[in-house]
PDB file of C-alpha atoms in Angstrom:
ATOM      1  CA  MET A   1      -9.804   9.896  -7.576  1.00  0.00           C
ATOM      2  CA  ARG A   2     -12.663   7.744  -6.882  1.00  0.00           C
ATOM      3  CA  ILE A   3     -13.837   7.311  -3.621  1.00  0.00           C
ATOM      4  CA  GLY A   4     -15.933   4.355  -2.098  1.00  0.00           C
ATOM      5  CA  LEU A   5     -18.182   5.790   0.898  1.00  0.00           C
ATOM      6  CA  PHE A   6     -18.248   3.112   3.791  1.00  0.00           C
ATOM      7  CA  ILE A   7     -20.780   4.063   6.347  1.00  0.00           C
ATOM      8  CA  PRO A   8     -20.757   1.452   9.220  1.00  0.00           C
ATOM      9  CA  CYS A   9     -24.050  -0.555   9.900  1.00  0.00           C
ATOM     10  CA  TYR A  10     -24.371   1.161  13.299  1.00  0.00           C
ATOM     11  CA  ILE A  11     -24.112   4.700  11.918  1.00  0.00           C
ATOM     12  CA  ASP A  12     -26.357   3.653   9.050  1.00  0.00           C
ATOM     13  CA  ALA A  13     -29.041   2.514  11.623  1.00  0.00           C
ATOM     14  CA  ILE A  14     -28.418   4.987  14.441  1.00  0.00           C
ATOM     15  CA  TYR A  15     -26.831   7.980  13.334  1.00  0.00           C
ATOM     16  CA  PRO A  16     -27.465   8.709   9.582  1.00  0.00           C
ATOM     17  CA  GLU A  17     -26.969  12.276   9.903  1.00  0.00           C
ATOM     18  CA  VAL A  18     -23.379  11.294  10.627  1.00  0.00           C
ATOM     19  CA  GLY A  19     -23.240   9.513   7.319  1.00  0.00           C
ATOM     20  CA  ILE A  20     -25.077  12.530   5.424  1.00  0.00           C
ATOM     21  CA  ALA A  21     -22.268  15.011   7.178  1.00  0.00           C
ATOM     22  CA  THR A  22     -19.318  12.684   5.917  1.00  0.00           C
ATOM     23  CA  PHE A  23     -20.692  12.462   2.547  1.00  0.00           C
ATOM     24  CA  GLU A  24     -21.301  16.518   2.260  1.00  0.00           C
ATOM     25  CA  LEU A  25     -17.942  17.083   3.689  1.00  0.00           C
ATOM     26  CA  LEU A  26     -16.260  14.829   1.404  1.00  0.00           C
ATOM     27  CA  GLN A  27     -18.011  16.350  -1.650  1.00  0.00           C
ATOM     28  CA  LYS A  28     -17.230  20.220  -0.725  1.00  0.00           C
ATOM     29  CA  PHE A  29     -13.465  18.754  -1.782  1.00  0.00           C
ATOM     30  CA  GLY A  30     -14.761  17.995  -5.286  1.00  0.00           C
ATOM     31  CA  LEU A  31     -14.145  14.275  -5.139  1.00  0.00           C
ATOM     32  CA  ASP A  32     -15.855  11.371  -7.062  1.00  0.00           C
ATOM     33  CA  ILE A  33     -17.608   9.704  -4.396  1.00  0.00           C
ATOM     34  CA  ASP A  34     -20.010   6.668  -4.652  1.00  0.00           C
ATOM     35  CA  TYR A  35     -22.005   4.721  -1.907  1.00  0.00           C
ATOM     36  CA  PRO A  36     -22.381   0.962  -2.727  1.00  0.00           C
ATOM     37  CA  THR A  37     -25.674   0.096  -1.768  1.00  0.00           C
ATOM     38  CA  GLU A  38     -24.845  -3.677  -1.041  1.00  0.00           C
ATOM     39  CA  GLN A  39     -22.216  -2.743   1.817  1.00  0.00           C
ATOM     40  CA  THR A  40     -23.006  -4.259   5.155  1.00  0.00           C
ATOM     41  CA  CYS A  41     -20.924  -4.828   8.172  1.00  0.00           C
ATOM     42  CA  CYS A  42     -17.262  -4.939   7.825  1.00  0.00           C
ATOM     43  CA  GLY A  43     -17.064  -8.169  10.318  1.00  0.00           C
ATOM     44  CA  GLN A  44     -15.529  -6.641  12.964  1.00  0.00           C
ATOM     45  CA  PRO A  45     -18.327  -7.880  15.969  1.00  0.00           C
ATOM     46  CA  MET A  46     -17.980 -11.318  14.853  1.00  0.00           C
ATOM     47  CA  SER A  47     -14.238 -11.267  14.720  1.00  0.00           C
ATOM     48  CA  ASN A  48     -13.773  -9.833  18.000  1.00  0.00           C
ATOM     49  CA  GLU A  49     -15.775 -12.764  19.261  1.00  0.00           C
ATOM     50  CA  GLY A  50     -13.417 -15.232  17.698  1.00  0.00           C
ATOM     51  CA  ASP A  51     -16.194 -16.402  14.917  1.00  0.00           C
ATOM     52  CA  ASN A  52     -13.712 -16.068  12.427  1.00  0.00           C
ATOM     53  CA  GLU A  53     -16.011 -18.131   9.881  1.00  0.00           C
ATOM     54  CA  SER A  54     -18.836 -15.489  10.018  1.00  0.00           C
ATOM     55  CA  ALA A  55     -16.445 -12.594   9.845  1.00  0.00           C
ATOM     56  CA  CYS A  56     -14.672 -13.944   6.669  1.00  0.00           C
ATOM     57  CA  ARG A  57     -18.149 -13.792   4.762  1.00  0.00           C
ATOM     58  CA  ALA A  58     -18.955 -10.286   5.659  1.00  0.00           C
ATOM     59  CA  GLU A  59     -14.936  -9.318   4.910  1.00  0.00           C
ATOM     60  CA  GLU A  60     -15.394 -11.003   1.606  1.00  0.00           C
ATOM     61  CA  LEU A  61     -18.360  -9.076   0.637  1.00  0.00           C
ATOM     62  CA  PHE A  62     -16.754  -6.004   1.720  1.00  0.00           C
ATOM     63  CA  VAL A  63     -14.021  -6.430  -0.403  1.00  0.00           C
ATOM     64  CA  LYS A  64     -16.192  -7.378  -3.299  1.00  0.00           C
ATOM     65  CA  ASN A  65     -17.851  -3.936  -2.813  1.00  0.00           C
ATOM     66  CA  PHE A  66     -15.276  -1.779  -2.628  1.00  0.00           C
ATOM     67  CA  SER A  67     -12.189  -3.296  -4.523  1.00  0.00           C
ATOM     68  CA  ARG A  68     -12.919  -1.009  -7.576  1.00  0.00           C
ATOM     69  CA  TYR A  69     -12.203   2.384  -5.640  1.00  0.00           C
ATOM     70  CA  ASP A  70      -8.882   4.278  -5.404  1.00  0.00           C
ATOM     71  CA  TYR A  71      -9.562   4.999  -1.621  1.00  0.00           C
ATOM     72  CA  ILE A  72     -12.239   3.828   0.821  1.00  0.00           C
ATOM     73  CA  VAL A  73     -13.343   6.330   3.372  1.00  0.00           C
ATOM     74  CA  GLY A  74     -15.645   5.661   6.634  1.00  0.00           C
ATOM     75  CA  PRO A  75     -16.295   7.789   9.793  1.00  0.00           C
ATOM     76  CA  ALA A  76     -15.508   5.140  12.097  1.00  0.00           C
ATOM     77  CA  GLY A  77     -11.907   4.221  13.431  1.00  0.00           C
ATOM     78  CA  SER A  78     -12.827   0.408  14.931  1.00  0.00           C
ATOM     79  CA  CYS A  79     -14.230  -0.450  11.495  1.00  0.00           C
ATOM     80  CA  VAL A  80     -11.442   1.043   9.456  1.00  0.00           C
ATOM     81  CA  LYS A  81      -8.726  -0.698  11.583  1.00  0.00           C
ATOM     82  CA  GLN A  82     -10.793  -3.787  11.177  1.00  0.00           C
ATOM     83  CA  VAL A  83     -10.235  -3.775   7.464  1.00  0.00           C
ATOM     84  CA  ARG A  84      -6.620  -2.652   7.617  1.00  0.00           C
ATOM     85  CA  VAL A  85      -5.328  -4.885  10.452  1.00  0.00           C
ATOM     86  CA  HIS A  86      -7.751  -7.539  11.041  1.00  0.00           C
ATOM     87  CA  TYR A  87      -8.438  -8.809   7.281  1.00  0.00           C
ATOM     88  CA  ASP A  88      -5.587 -11.431   7.714  1.00  0.00           C
ATOM     89  CA  LYS A  89      -7.865 -14.338   7.681  1.00  0.00           C
ATOM     90  CA  LEU A  90      -8.960 -13.890   4.247  1.00  0.00           C
ATOM     91  CA  ASP A  91      -6.771 -15.127   1.061  1.00  0.00           C
ATOM     92  CA  GLN A  92      -4.569 -12.011   0.558  1.00  0.00           C
ATOM     93  CA  THR A  93      -5.654 -11.450  -3.295  1.00  0.00           C
ATOM     94  CA  ASP A  94      -4.813  -8.330  -5.216  1.00  0.00           C
ATOM     95  CA  ASP A  95      -8.021  -7.156  -4.118  1.00  0.00           C
ATOM     96  CA  VAL A  96      -8.228  -7.972  -0.346  1.00  0.00           C
ATOM     97  CA  LYS A  97      -4.402  -6.026  -0.497  1.00  0.00           C
ATOM     98  CA  HIS A  98      -5.789  -3.185  -2.263  1.00  0.00           C
ATOM     99  CA  VAL A  99      -8.822  -2.737   0.008  1.00  0.00           C
ATOM    100  CA  ARG A 100      -6.390  -2.886   3.146  1.00  0.00           C
ATOM    101  CA  GLU A 101      -4.031  -0.780   2.135  1.00  0.00           C
ATOM    102  CA  ASN A 102      -6.427   2.150   0.893  1.00  0.00           C
ATOM    103  CA  THR A 103      -9.229   2.263   3.551  1.00  0.00           C
ATOM    104  CA  TYR A 104      -9.079   5.192   5.564  1.00  0.00           C
ATOM    105  CA  GLU A 105     -10.547   6.751   8.544  1.00  0.00           C
ATOM    106  CA  LEU A 106     -12.427  10.036   7.812  1.00  0.00           C
ATOM    107  CA  VAL A 107      -9.625  12.194   9.960  1.00  0.00           C
ATOM    108  CA  GLU A 108      -6.476  10.408   8.479  1.00  0.00           C
ATOM    109  CA  PHE A 109      -8.179  10.750   5.078  1.00  0.00           C
ATOM    110  CA  LEU A 110      -8.536  14.500   5.197  1.00  0.00           C
ATOM    111  CA  HIS A 111      -5.152  15.098   7.216  1.00  0.00           C
ATOM    112  CA  ASP A 112      -3.052  12.459   5.542  1.00  0.00           C
ATOM    113  CA  ILE A 113      -4.377  12.205   1.948  1.00  0.00           C
ATOM    114  CA  MET A 114      -6.459  15.395   1.329  1.00  0.00           C
ATOM    115  CA  LYS A 115      -4.185  17.631   3.464  1.00  0.00           C
ATOM    116  CA  VAL A 116      -6.604  19.948   3.932  1.00  0.00           C
ATOM    117  CA  GLU A 117      -5.622  23.339   5.246  1.00  0.00           C
ATOM    118  CA  SER A 118      -8.980  25.235   6.044  1.00  0.00           C
ATOM    119  CA  PHE A 119     -12.936  24.801   6.258  1.00  0.00           C
ATOM    120  CA  PRO A 120     -14.323  27.870   4.794  1.00  0.00           C
ATOM    121  CA  GLY A 121     -17.363  29.290   6.209  1.00  0.00           C
ATOM    122  CA  ILE A 122     -17.342  26.770   9.020  1.00  0.00           C
ATOM    123  CA  SER A 123     -17.739  28.184  12.551  1.00  0.00           C
ATOM    124  CA  PHE A 124     -18.495  26.461  15.990  1.00  0.00           C
ATOM    125  CA  PRO A 125     -17.936  28.578  18.821  1.00  0.00           C
ATOM    126  CA  HIS A 126     -18.044  26.298  21.611  1.00  0.00           C
ATOM    127  CA  LYS A 127     -15.708  24.628  24.150  1.00  0.00           C
ATOM    128  CA  VAL A 128     -15.211  20.872  22.704  1.00  0.00           C
ATOM    129  CA  ALA A 129     -13.693  17.802  24.395  1.00  0.00           C
ATOM    130  CA  LEU A 130     -12.056  15.731  22.063  1.00  0.00           C
ATOM    131  CA  HIS A 131     -12.192  11.818  22.271  1.00  0.00           C
ATOM    132  CA  ASN A 132     -10.075   9.787  20.014  1.00  0.00           C
ATOM    133  CA  SER A 133     -11.019   6.152  20.316  1.00  0.00           C
ATOM    134  CA  CYS A 134      -8.195   3.551  21.327  1.00  0.00           C
ATOM    135  CA  SER A 135      -8.900   2.072  18.018  1.00  0.00           C
ATOM    136  CA  SER A 136      -8.114   5.176  16.254  1.00  0.00           C
ATOM    137  CA  ILE A 137      -5.009   6.255  18.635  1.00  0.00           C
ATOM    138  CA  ARG A 138      -3.306   2.740  19.116  1.00  0.00           C
ATOM    139  CA  GLY A 139      -4.653   0.925  15.755  1.00  0.00           C
ATOM    140  CA  LEU A 140      -4.446   4.018  13.159  1.00  0.00           C
ATOM    141  CA  GLY A 141      -2.137   6.181  14.711  1.00  0.00           C
ATOM    142  CA  ILE A 142      -4.318   9.190  14.634  1.00  0.00           C
ATOM    143  CA  ALA A 143      -2.654  10.641  17.577  1.00  0.00           C
ATOM    144  CA  LYS A 144       0.389   9.833  19.864  1.00  0.00           C
ATOM    145  CA  PRO A 145      -0.665   7.391  22.918  1.00  0.00           C
ATOM    146  CA  SER A 146       0.293   9.016  26.144  1.00  0.00           C
ATOM    147  CA  GLU A 147       2.276   5.662  27.211  1.00  0.00           C
ATOM    148  CA  ILE A 148       4.491   6.195  24.037  1.00  0.00           C
ATOM    149  CA  MET A 149       7.348   8.718  24.297  1.00  0.00           C
ATOM    150  CA  GLY A 150       7.663  11.048  21.528  1.00  0.00           C
ATOM    151  CA  VAL A 151       6.648  14.179  19.701  1.00  0.00           C
ATOM    152  CA  PRO A 152       3.135  14.597  20.481  1.00  0.00           C
ATOM    153  CA  PHE A 153       0.477  14.606  17.685  1.00  0.00           C
ATOM    154  CA  ASN A 154      -3.305  14.944  17.199  1.00  0.00           C
ATOM    155  CA  LYS A 155      -4.731  14.819  13.661  1.00  0.00           C
ATOM    156  CA  SER A 156      -8.156  14.987  14.886  1.00  0.00           C
ATOM    157  CA  ALA A 157      -7.467  18.337  16.851  1.00  0.00           C
ATOM    158  CA  GLU A 158      -5.322  19.724  14.199  1.00  0.00           C
ATOM    159  CA  LEU A 159      -8.514  19.664  12.037  1.00  0.00           C
ATOM    160  CA  LEU A 160     -10.814  20.844  14.819  1.00  0.00           C
ATOM    161  CA  GLY A 161      -8.264  23.755  15.208  1.00  0.00           C
ATOM    162  CA  LYS A 162      -8.894  25.053  11.592  1.00  0.00           C
ATOM    163  CA  VAL A 163     -12.384  25.464  12.574  1.00  0.00           C
ATOM    164  CA  SER A 164     -13.370  29.284  13.609  1.00  0.00           C
ATOM    165  CA  GLY A 165     -14.298  29.767  17.235  1.00  0.00           C
ATOM    166  CA  LEU A 166     -13.710  26.192  18.119  1.00  0.00           C
ATOM    167  CA  GLU A 167     -11.578  26.058  21.585  1.00  0.00           C
ATOM    168  CA  ILE A 168     -10.479  22.209  22.495  1.00  0.00           C
ATOM    169  CA  VAL A 169     -10.683  21.850  26.568  1.00  0.00           C
ATOM    170  CA  GLU A 170      -7.952  20.402  28.189  1.00  0.00           C
ATOM    171  CA  LEU A 171      -8.814  16.710  29.839  1.00  0.00           C
ATOM    172  CA  ASP A 172      -7.218  15.420  32.850  1.00  0.00           C
ATOM    173  CA  ARG A 173      -6.800  12.159  30.937  1.00  0.00           C
ATOM    174  CA  PRO A 174      -7.601  12.816  27.231  1.00  0.00           C
ATOM    175  CA  ASP A 175      -6.828   9.464  25.756  1.00  0.00           C
ATOM    176  CA  GLU A 176      -7.966   7.061  28.410  1.00  0.00           C
ATOM    177  CA  CYS A 177     -10.499   4.231  27.050  1.00  0.00           C
ATOM    178  CA  CYS A 178     -14.144   5.176  27.645  1.00  0.00           C
ATOM    179  CA  GLY A 179     -14.839   1.664  28.347  1.00  0.00           C
ATOM    180  CA  PHE A 180     -17.081   0.614  25.387  1.00  0.00           C
ATOM    181  CA  GLY A 181     -14.615  -1.660  23.551  1.00  0.00           C
ATOM    182  CA  GLY A 182     -17.633  -3.245  21.235  1.00  0.00           C
ATOM    183  CA  THR A 183     -18.576  -6.810  22.881  1.00  0.00           C
ATOM    184  CA  PHE A 184     -16.574  -5.567  26.300  1.00  0.00           C
ATOM    185  CA  CYS A 185     -19.323  -3.362  27.372  1.00  0.00           C
ATOM    186  CA  VAL A 186     -21.625  -6.466  27.267  1.00  0.00           C
ATOM    187  CA  THR A 187     -19.037  -9.009  28.850  1.00  0.00           C
ATOM    188  CA  ASP A 188     -17.756  -6.755  31.495  1.00  0.00           C
ATOM    189  CA  GLU A 189     -20.573  -4.566  32.045  1.00  0.00           C
ATOM    190  CA  ALA A 190     -19.815  -2.798  35.233  1.00  0.00           C
ATOM    191  CA  VAL A 191     -16.297  -2.271  34.454  1.00  0.00           C
ATOM    192  CA  SER A 192     -17.218  -0.686  31.051  1.00  0.00           C
ATOM    193  CA  ALA A 193     -19.851   1.519  32.823  1.00  0.00           C
ATOM    194  CA  GLN A 194     -17.296   2.752  35.477  1.00  0.00           C
ATOM    195  CA  MET A 195     -14.871   3.406  32.943  1.00  0.00           C
ATOM    196  CA  GLY A 196     -17.564   5.509  30.640  1.00  0.00           C
ATOM    197  CA  LYS A 197     -18.484   7.300  33.888  1.00  0.00           C
ATOM    198  CA  ASP A 198     -15.036   8.581  34.607  1.00  0.00           C
ATOM    199  CA  LYS A 199     -14.759   9.669  31.142  1.00  0.00           C
ATOM    200  CA  VAL A 200     -17.956  11.841  31.194  1.00  0.00           C
ATOM    201  CA  MET A 201     -17.098  13.349  34.480  1.00  0.00           C
ATOM    202  CA  ASP A 202     -13.699  14.397  33.149  1.00  0.00           C
ATOM    203  CA  TYR A 203     -15.735  16.309  30.237  1.00  0.00           C
ATOM    204  CA  VAL A 204     -18.147  17.868  32.791  1.00  0.00           C
ATOM    205  CA  ALA A 205     -15.327  18.705  35.122  1.00  0.00           C
ATOM    206  CA  ASN A 206     -13.152  20.844  32.636  1.00  0.00           C
ATOM    207  CA  GLY A 207     -16.185  22.978  31.158  1.00  0.00           C
ATOM    208  CA  ALA A 208     -16.904  20.961  27.710  1.00  0.00           C
ATOM    209  CA  GLU A 209     -20.025  22.312  26.281  1.00  0.00           C
ATOM    210  CA  TYR A 210     -19.847  19.630  23.520  1.00  0.00           C
ATOM    211  CA  VAL A 211     -18.039  16.148  23.119  1.00  0.00           C
ATOM    212  CA  VAL A 212     -16.820  15.394  19.624  1.00  0.00           C
ATOM    213  CA  SER A 213     -15.081  12.106  18.121  1.00  0.00           C
ATOM    214  CA  PRO A 214     -14.445  10.665  15.225  1.00  0.00           C
ATOM    215  CA  ASP A 215     -16.015   7.212  16.573  1.00  0.00           C
ATOM    216  CA  MET A 216     -19.988   7.239  16.945  1.00  0.00           C
ATOM    217  CA  SER A 217     -19.655   3.811  18.992  1.00  0.00           C
ATOM    218  CA  CYS A 218     -17.799   5.401  21.988  1.00  0.00           C
ATOM    219  CA  LEU A 219     -20.046   8.215  21.757  1.00  0.00           C
ATOM    220  CA  MET A 220     -22.927   6.081  21.955  1.00  0.00           C
ATOM    221  CA  HIS A 221     -21.512   4.385  24.932  1.00  0.00           C
ATOM    222  CA  GLN A 222     -20.822   7.600  26.842  1.00  0.00           C
ATOM    223  CA  GLU A 223     -23.834   9.506  26.016  1.00  0.00           C
ATOM    224  CA  GLY A 224     -25.797   6.435  27.388  1.00  0.00           C
ATOM    225  CA  ILE A 225     -23.842   6.978  30.631  1.00  0.00           C
ATOM    226  CA  ALA A 226     -24.335  10.789  30.593  1.00  0.00           C
ATOM    227  CA  ARG A 227     -27.973  10.543  30.304  1.00  0.00           C
ATOM    228  CA  LYS A 228     -28.065   7.731  33.053  1.00  0.00           C
ATOM    229  CA  LEU A 229     -26.226  10.003  35.313  1.00  0.00           C
ATOM    230  CA  GLY A 230     -28.965  12.797  34.701  1.00  0.00           C
ATOM    231  CA  ILE A 231     -26.535  14.856  32.570  1.00  0.00           C
ATOM    232  CA  SER A 232     -28.653  16.303  29.407  1.00  0.00           C
ATOM    233  CA  HIS A 233     -26.854  19.516  28.617  1.00  0.00           C
ATOM    234  CA  LEU A 234     -23.840  17.663  26.928  1.00  0.00           C
ATOM    235  CA  PRO A 235     -24.508  16.869  23.255  1.00  0.00           C
ATOM    236  CA  PHE A 236     -22.047  13.983  21.848  1.00  0.00           C
ATOM    237  CA  ILE A 237     -21.468  14.830  18.100  1.00  0.00           C
ATOM    238  CA  HIS A 238     -19.036  13.375  15.219  1.00  0.00           C
ATOM    239  CA  ILE A 239     -16.303  15.314  13.977  1.00  0.00           C
ATOM    240  CA  ALA A 240     -17.755  15.224  10.562  1.00  0.00           C
ATOM    241  CA  GLN A 241     -21.096  17.417  11.783  1.00  0.00           C
ATOM    242  CA  VAL A 242     -18.327  20.013  13.078  1.00  0.00           C
ATOM    243  CA  LEU A 243     -16.320  20.007   9.984  1.00  0.00           C
ATOM    244  CA  ASN A 244     -19.325  20.240   7.738  1.00  0.00           C
ATOM    245  CA  GLY A 245     -21.094  22.797   9.818  1.00  0.00           C
ATOM    246  CA  GLY A 246     -23.982  20.359  10.676  1.00  0.00           C
ATOM    247  CA  PRO A 247     -26.615  18.671  10.458  1.00  0.00           C
ATOM    248  CA  PHE A 248     -26.719  18.172  14.482  1.00  0.00           C
ATOM    249  CA  LYS A 249     -28.705  15.862  16.521  1.00  0.00           C
ATOM    250  CA  GLU A 250     -28.600  17.476  20.051  1.00  0.00           C
TER     251      GLU A 250
END
């Protein structure tokens, strides 16, 4: 099994420790991991704004970089959703189909493909608030949305439940949008900020010591709001860092 490691551009630029944790975590399972050095943006920001011409150029490069791998794994649900769901403007060649069908978000890869049963030697004795992004929940099926009837499931929570000492706190509105929404936080700043504030206060009210998510873009938004509110005691970290046992940037 040959794995192409997809590190989204904002993680590479702002949160390199998350990329490192993702690589180290996958490496622990004896996987053959490669990092294509010519990878850039997956095309999501341009696609969100309707600039399909620019998006397609980024998407074509993504396919070129990753078509030779059995699986493509990335620590960001919204970027993975872009590849799997929104690469429909490209000519659907065999390479495009292969990349779309085999690109996985880290949590679903560990849960669905690797079927990980334990994380030996990893301990995290803290109360954790779990935030699954809208893209991960409703685009990738990482957890059951609250608005849909059915048997509850939460792949992120299942993985975190295998970490010694970790306690997931119950939130009042666990799968509510945090307000980031990519460019939404720019075009609808006031609404976005209030949604983020509501999310952060939910964490504080329920005694979370850490906020953990598979999506650093959501955490970037929430952490900015928390710091603006003067809440400096609450670290926001990626699930890969927890499952890997670090590194942490608090």
